CSV table of C-alpha atoms and ligand atoms in Angstrom, one decimal:
chain,number,residue,atom,x,y,z
A,1,MET,CA,49.9,-45.5,87.3
A,2,ILE,CA,51.9,-42.3,86.6
A,3,VAL,CA,50.9,-39.4,88.9
A,4,VAL,CA,52.3,-35.9,88.7
A,5,PHE,CA,52.4,-33.8,91.8
A,6,LEU,CA,52.1,-30.1,90.8
A,7,GLY,CA,52.1,-27.1,93.1
A,8,PRO,CA,54.4,-24.4,94.6
A,9,PRO,CA,57.5,-25.3,96.6
A,10,GLY,CA,56.4,-26.0,100.2
A,11,ALA,CA,52.9,-27.2,99.3
A,12,GLY,CA,53.5,-30.5,101.0
A,13,LYS,CA,54.1,-32.7,97.9
A,14,GLY,CA,57.1,-34.5,99.4
A,15,THR,CA,55.4,-35.1,102.7
A,16,GLN,CA,52.4,-36.7,100.9
A,17,ALA,CA,54.6,-38.7,98.5
A,18,GLN,CA,56.5,-40.1,101.5
A,19,ARG,CA,53.3,-41.5,102.9
A,20,LEU,CA,52.2,-43.0,99.6
A,21,VAL,CA,55.5,-44.7,99.4
A,22,GLU,CA,55.3,-46.1,102.9
A,23,GLU,CA,51.6,-47.2,102.9
A,24,LYS,CA,50.8,-47.8,99.2
A,25,GLY,CA,54.1,-48.9,97.7
A,26,PHE,CA,54.5,-46.0,95.3
A,27,ILE,CA,57.8,-45.2,93.7
A,28,HIS,CA,58.7,-41.5,94.5
A,29,ILE,CA,60.8,-39.6,91.9
A,30,SER,CA,61.7,-36.1,93.1
A,31,THR,CA,63.9,-34.2,90.7
A,32,GLY,CA,64.8,-31.9,93.6
A,33,ASP,CA,66.1,-34.9,95.6
A,34,LEU,CA,67.9,-36.3,92.6
A,35,LEU,CA,69.6,-32.9,91.9
A,36,ARG,CA,70.6,-32.5,95.6
A,37,GLU,CA,72.2,-35.9,95.5
A,38,ALA,CA,74.1,-35.0,92.3
A,39,VAL,CA,75.3,-31.8,94.0
A,40,ARG,CA,76.4,-33.7,97.1
A,41,ASN,CA,78.3,-36.2,94.9
A,42,GLN,CA,79.7,-33.4,92.8
A,43,THR,CA,78.8,-35.1,89.5
A,44,PRO,CA,79.0,-33.1,86.3
A,45,LEU,CA,75.2,-32.5,86.5
A,46,GLY,CA,75.5,-31.5,90.2
A,47,LEU,CA,78.2,-29.0,89.4
A,48,LYS,CA,76.1,-27.4,86.7
A,49,ALA,CA,72.9,-27.5,88.7
A,50,LYS,CA,74.1,-26.0,91.9
A,51,GLU,CA,74.3,-22.4,90.8
A,52,TYR,CA,70.7,-22.4,89.6
A,53,MET,CA,69.4,-24.1,92.7
A,54,ASP,CA,71.2,-21.7,95.0
A,55,ARG,CA,69.5,-18.8,93.2
A,56,GLY,CA,66.1,-20.4,93.3
A,57,GLU,CA,66.0,-20.7,89.5
A,58,LEU,CA,65.1,-23.7,87.4
A,59,VAL,CA,67.9,-26.0,86.2
A,60,PRO,CA,67.8,-25.9,82.3
A,61,ASP,CA,65.3,-28.2,80.7
A,62,GLU,CA,67.9,-30.3,78.7
A,63,LEU,CA,69.7,-31.3,81.9
A,64,ILE,CA,66.5,-32.3,83.7
A,65,ILE,CA,65.0,-34.2,80.8
A,66,GLU,CA,68.3,-36.2,80.4
A,67,MET,CA,68.3,-37.0,84.1
A,68,ILE,CA,64.7,-38.1,84.2
A,69,LYS,CA,65.1,-40.3,81.2
A,70,GLU,CA,67.5,-42.4,83.2
A,71,LYS,CA,65.4,-42.6,86.3
A,72,LEU,CA,61.9,-43.3,84.9
A,73,PRO,CA,61.0,-46.8,86.0
A,74,GLU,CA,59.6,-49.3,83.6
A,75,GLY,CA,56.7,-50.4,85.9
A,76,GLY,CA,55.0,-49.7,89.2
A,77,ASN,CA,53.0,-46.8,90.5
A,78,VAL,CA,55.1,-43.7,90.1
A,79,ILE,CA,54.8,-40.2,91.7
A,80,LEU,CA,56.6,-37.5,89.8
A,81,ASP,CA,57.3,-34.8,92.3
A,82,GLY,CA,58.6,-31.5,91.1
A,83,PHE,CA,58.7,-32.6,87.5
A,84,PRO,CA,57.6,-31.4,85.0
A,85,ARG,CA,58.1,-27.7,85.9
A,86,THR,CA,57.9,-26.2,82.4
A,87,ILE,CA,55.8,-26.8,79.3
A,88,ALA,CA,58.9,-28.1,77.5
A,89,GLN,CA,59.4,-30.7,80.3
A,90,ALA,CA,55.8,-31.7,80.2
A,91,GLU,CA,56.0,-32.2,76.4
A,92,ALA,CA,59.2,-34.2,76.8
A,93,LEU,CA,57.5,-36.4,79.5
A,94,ASP,CA,54.5,-37.1,77.3
A,95,LYS,CA,56.8,-38.2,74.5
A,96,MET,CA,58.9,-40.4,76.8
A,97,LEU,CA,55.8,-42.0,78.2
A,98,ALA,CA,54.2,-42.5,74.8
A,99,GLU,CA,57.4,-44.4,73.7
A,100,MET,CA,56.8,-46.7,76.7
A,101,GLY,CA,53.1,-47.1,75.9
A,102,LYS,CA,52.2,-45.1,78.9
A,103,LYS,CA,50.7,-41.7,79.8
A,104,VAL,CA,50.2,-39.3,82.8
A,105,ASP,CA,47.2,-40.8,84.5
A,106,ALA,CA,46.5,-38.1,87.1
A,107,VAL,CA,47.9,-34.7,87.9
A,108,ILE,CA,47.3,-33.5,91.5
A,109,LEU,CA,47.5,-29.7,92.0
A,110,PHE,CA,48.4,-28.9,95.6
A,111,ASP,CA,46.7,-25.5,96.1
A,112,VAL,CA,48.1,-23.2,98.8
A,113,PRO,CA,48.5,-19.4,99.0
A,114,ASP,CA,52.0,-17.8,99.1
A,115,GLU,CA,51.9,-16.9,102.8
A,116,VAL,CA,51.4,-20.5,103.7
A,117,VAL,CA,54.3,-21.5,101.5
A,118,VAL,CA,56.7,-19.0,103.1
A,119,GLU,CA,55.7,-20.2,106.6
A,120,ARG,CA,56.1,-23.8,105.7
A,121,LEU,CA,59.4,-23.4,103.9
A,122,SER,CA,61.0,-21.2,106.5
A,123,GLY,CA,60.2,-23.8,109.2
A,124,ARG,CA,61.1,-26.9,107.1
A,125,ARG,CA,63.9,-29.1,108.4
A,126,ILE,CA,65.4,-32.3,107.0
A,127,ASP,CA,66.9,-35.3,108.6
A,128,PRO,CA,70.0,-35.7,106.3
A,129,LYS,CA,70.3,-39.4,107.3
A,130,THR,CA,66.8,-40.5,106.2
A,131,GLY,CA,65.7,-37.6,104.1
A,132,LYS,CA,62.6,-37.3,106.2
A,133,VAL,CA,60.9,-33.9,106.2
A,134,TYR,CA,59.9,-32.1,109.4
A,135,HIS,CA,58.6,-28.6,110.4
A,136,ILE,CA,59.6,-26.8,113.5
A,137,LYS,CA,56.0,-26.0,114.4
A,138,TYR,CA,53.7,-28.4,112.4
A,139,ASN,CA,55.8,-31.6,112.6
A,140,PRO,CA,58.7,-31.2,114.9
A,141,PRO,CA,61.5,-33.9,114.7
A,142,PRO,CA,61.6,-36.5,117.5
A,143,GLU,CA,64.1,-35.8,120.3
A,144,GLY,CA,67.6,-37.0,119.3
A,145,VAL,CA,67.0,-36.5,115.6
A,146,GLU,CA,69.5,-34.0,114.2
A,147,VAL,CA,68.0,-31.9,111.4
A,148,ILE,CA,69.3,-29.4,108.9
A,149,GLN,CA,67.8,-26.5,106.9
A,150,ARG,CA,68.0,-26.6,103.1
A,151,ASP,CA,70.2,-23.8,101.6
A,152,ASP,CA,67.3,-22.6,99.4
A,153,ASP,CA,64.8,-22.4,102.3
A,154,ARG,CA,65.9,-18.8,103.2
A,155,GLU,CA,63.3,-16.1,102.8
A,156,GLU,CA,64.9,-14.3,99.8
A,157,VAL,CA,65.4,-17.5,97.8
A,158,ILE,CA,61.8,-18.7,98.8
A,159,ARG,CA,60.4,-15.5,97.3
A,160,LYS,CA,62.4,-16.1,94.1
A,161,ARG,CA,61.2,-19.7,93.9
A,162,LEU,CA,57.6,-18.6,94.2
A,163,GLU,CA,58.1,-16.1,91.4
A,164,VAL,CA,59.7,-18.8,89.2
A,165,TYR,CA,56.8,-21.1,90.0
A,166,ARG,CA,54.2,-18.5,88.9
A,167,LYS,CA,56.0,-17.7,85.7
A,168,GLN,CA,57.3,-21.0,84.5
A,169,THR,CA,55.4,-23.8,86.3
A,170,ALA,CA,51.9,-22.4,86.8
A,171,PRO,CA,51.2,-22.5,83.0
A,172,LEU,CA,51.2,-26.3,83.4
A,173,ILE,CA,47.8,-26.0,85.3
A,174,GLU,CA,46.2,-25.0,82.0
A,175,TYR,CA,48.2,-27.6,80.0
A,176,TYR,CA,46.9,-30.4,82.1
A,177,GLU,CA,43.4,-28.9,82.6
A,178,LYS,CA,43.0,-29.1,78.8
A,179,LYS,CA,43.9,-32.8,78.9
A,180,GLY,CA,41.2,-33.2,81.5
A,181,ASN,CA,43.3,-35.1,84.1
A,182,LEU,CA,44.0,-32.4,86.7
A,183,VAL,CA,42.5,-32.6,90.2
A,184,ARG,CA,42.9,-29.7,92.7
A,185,ILE,CA,43.5,-30.5,96.3
A,186,ASP,CA,43.2,-27.9,99.2
A,187,ALA,CA,46.7,-28.3,100.6
A,188,THR,CA,46.2,-25.8,103.4
A,189,LYS,CA,44.5,-28.6,105.4
A,190,ALA,CA,46.3,-30.8,108.0
A,191,PRO,CA,48.5,-33.5,106.5
A,192,GLU,CA,46.0,-36.3,107.4
A,193,GLU,CA,43.1,-34.6,105.6
A,194,VAL,CA,45.3,-33.8,102.6
A,195,TYR,CA,46.2,-37.5,102.5
A,196,ARG,CA,42.6,-38.6,102.6
A,197,ASP,CA,41.7,-36.2,99.7
A,198,LEU,CA,44.7,-37.4,97.8
A,199,LEU,CA,43.6,-41.1,98.1
A,200,ASN,CA,40.1,-40.1,97.0
A,201,ALA,CA,41.5,-38.2,94.0
A,202,LEU,CA,43.5,-41.2,93.0
A,203,GLY,CA,40.6,-43.6,93.5
A,204,ILE,CA,42.5,-45.8,96.0
A,205,SER,CA,41.5,-46.6,99.6
B,1,ADP,P1,57.2,-29.7,98.9
B,1,ADP,O1,57.7,-31.1,98.7
B,1,ADP,O2,55.9,-29.4,98.2
B,1,ADP,O3,58.2,-28.6,98.7
B,1,ADP,P2,57.2,-30.5,101.8
B,1,ADP,O4,56.4,-31.7,101.8
B,1,ADP,O5,58.7,-30.5,101.9
B,1,ADP,O6,56.8,-29.6,100.5
B,1,ADP,O7,56.5,-29.5,102.9
B,1,ADP,C1,57.0,-28.2,103.2
B,1,ADP,C2,57.0,-28.0,104.7
B,1,ADP,O8,55.7,-27.9,105.2
B,1,ADP,C3,57.7,-29.1,105.6
B,1,ADP,O9,58.3,-28.5,106.7
B,1,ADP,C4,56.5,-30.0,106.0
B,1,ADP,O10,56.7,-30.7,107.2
B,1,ADP,C5,55.4,-29.0,106.2
B,1,ADP,N1,54.0,-29.5,105.8
B,1,ADP,C6,53.7,-30.4,104.8
B,1,ADP,N2,52.4,-30.6,104.7
B,1,ADP,C7,51.8,-29.8,105.7
B,1,ADP,C8,50.5,-29.6,106.1
B,1,ADP,N3,49.5,-30.2,105.5
B,1,ADP,N4,50.3,-28.7,107.1
B,1,ADP,C9,51.3,-28.1,107.7
B,1,ADP,N5,52.7,-28.3,107.4
B,1,ADP,C10,52.9,-29.1,106.4
B,2,AMP,P1,62.5,-29.0,95.0
B,2,AMP,O1,63.2,-29.9,95.9
B,2,AMP,O2,61.4,-29.6,94.1
B,2,AMP,O3,62.0,-27.8,95.8
B,2,AMP,O4,63.6,-28.4,94.0
B,2,AMP,C1,64.7,-27.7,94.4
B,2,AMP,C2,65.4,-27.0,93.2
B,2,AMP,O5,65.9,-27.9,92.3
B,2,AMP,C3,64.5,-26.0,92.4
B,2,AMP,O6,64.4,-24.7,93.0
B,2,AMP,C4,65.2,-26.0,91.1
B,2,AMP,O7,66.4,-25.2,91.1
B,2,AMP,C5,65.7,-27.5,91.0
B,2,AMP,N1,64.7,-28.3,90.3
B,2,AMP,C6,64.0,-29.4,90.8
B,2,AMP,N2,63.2,-29.9,89.9
B,2,AMP,C7,63.4,-29.2,88.8
B,2,AMP,C8,62.8,-29.3,87.4
B,2,AMP,N3,61.9,-30.2,87.1
B,2,AMP,N4,63.2,-28.4,86.5
B,2,AMP,C9,64.1,-27.5,86.8
B,2,AMP,N5,64.7,-27.3,88.0
B,2,AMP,C10,64.3,-28.2,89.0
């Protein structure tokens, strides 16, 4: 099964993906995580991507499509988190999957208003050792766990990322609605409830 997680930054996509990995054996592919790894390792892709990420803009489609081609697994249940983010990426994905005899089976839209996004992202903290995601108020890290804040989780970059989401990524809602496989989830609810709705939407228990 190929599942796309769509929704603004900070909607809780990564948090839910982590749980599907731990409890249901999904494979989580986050283009944001892959890019941050490339930046850390100073690969040619990382060096090119960094300036866009720091500004809260999208990394150019060609670079993303090339990266995902290498990372798309042959089998298993896959969550694509943060990809596709443009119509061009969605079309490239459809083509790639068709060549593998596959398709996007479900698109989950994580619905949250902007104010919630800003609050979630400004309080987000990451454990750099495990990659686990916390929130200073909603999911504080356990004592002894050292956390860091992402460079792009500063208020002015958050606003830019939201604007980019609305302009470049939100058109995907209509793209997938037309294909008939989009399910909206109220992502303002507590993580536990969102997870339950997610399992229902995917038809798994
Ligand atoms: P995304 O992957 O969509 O950018 P994250 O999963 O990183 O979003 O979540 C953003 C922040 O919001 C994190 O700090 C996370 O702990 C917190 N968070 C995630 N889901 C919820 C929720 N349902 N309620 C409150 N806070 C949440
Ligand atoms: P994320 O971790 O999903 O919030 O992504 C962090 C940043 O990585 C974004 O603000 C973009 O700069 C970049 N990025 C991640 N995924 C994509 C994508 N599919 N297309 C373009 N840029 C991306």
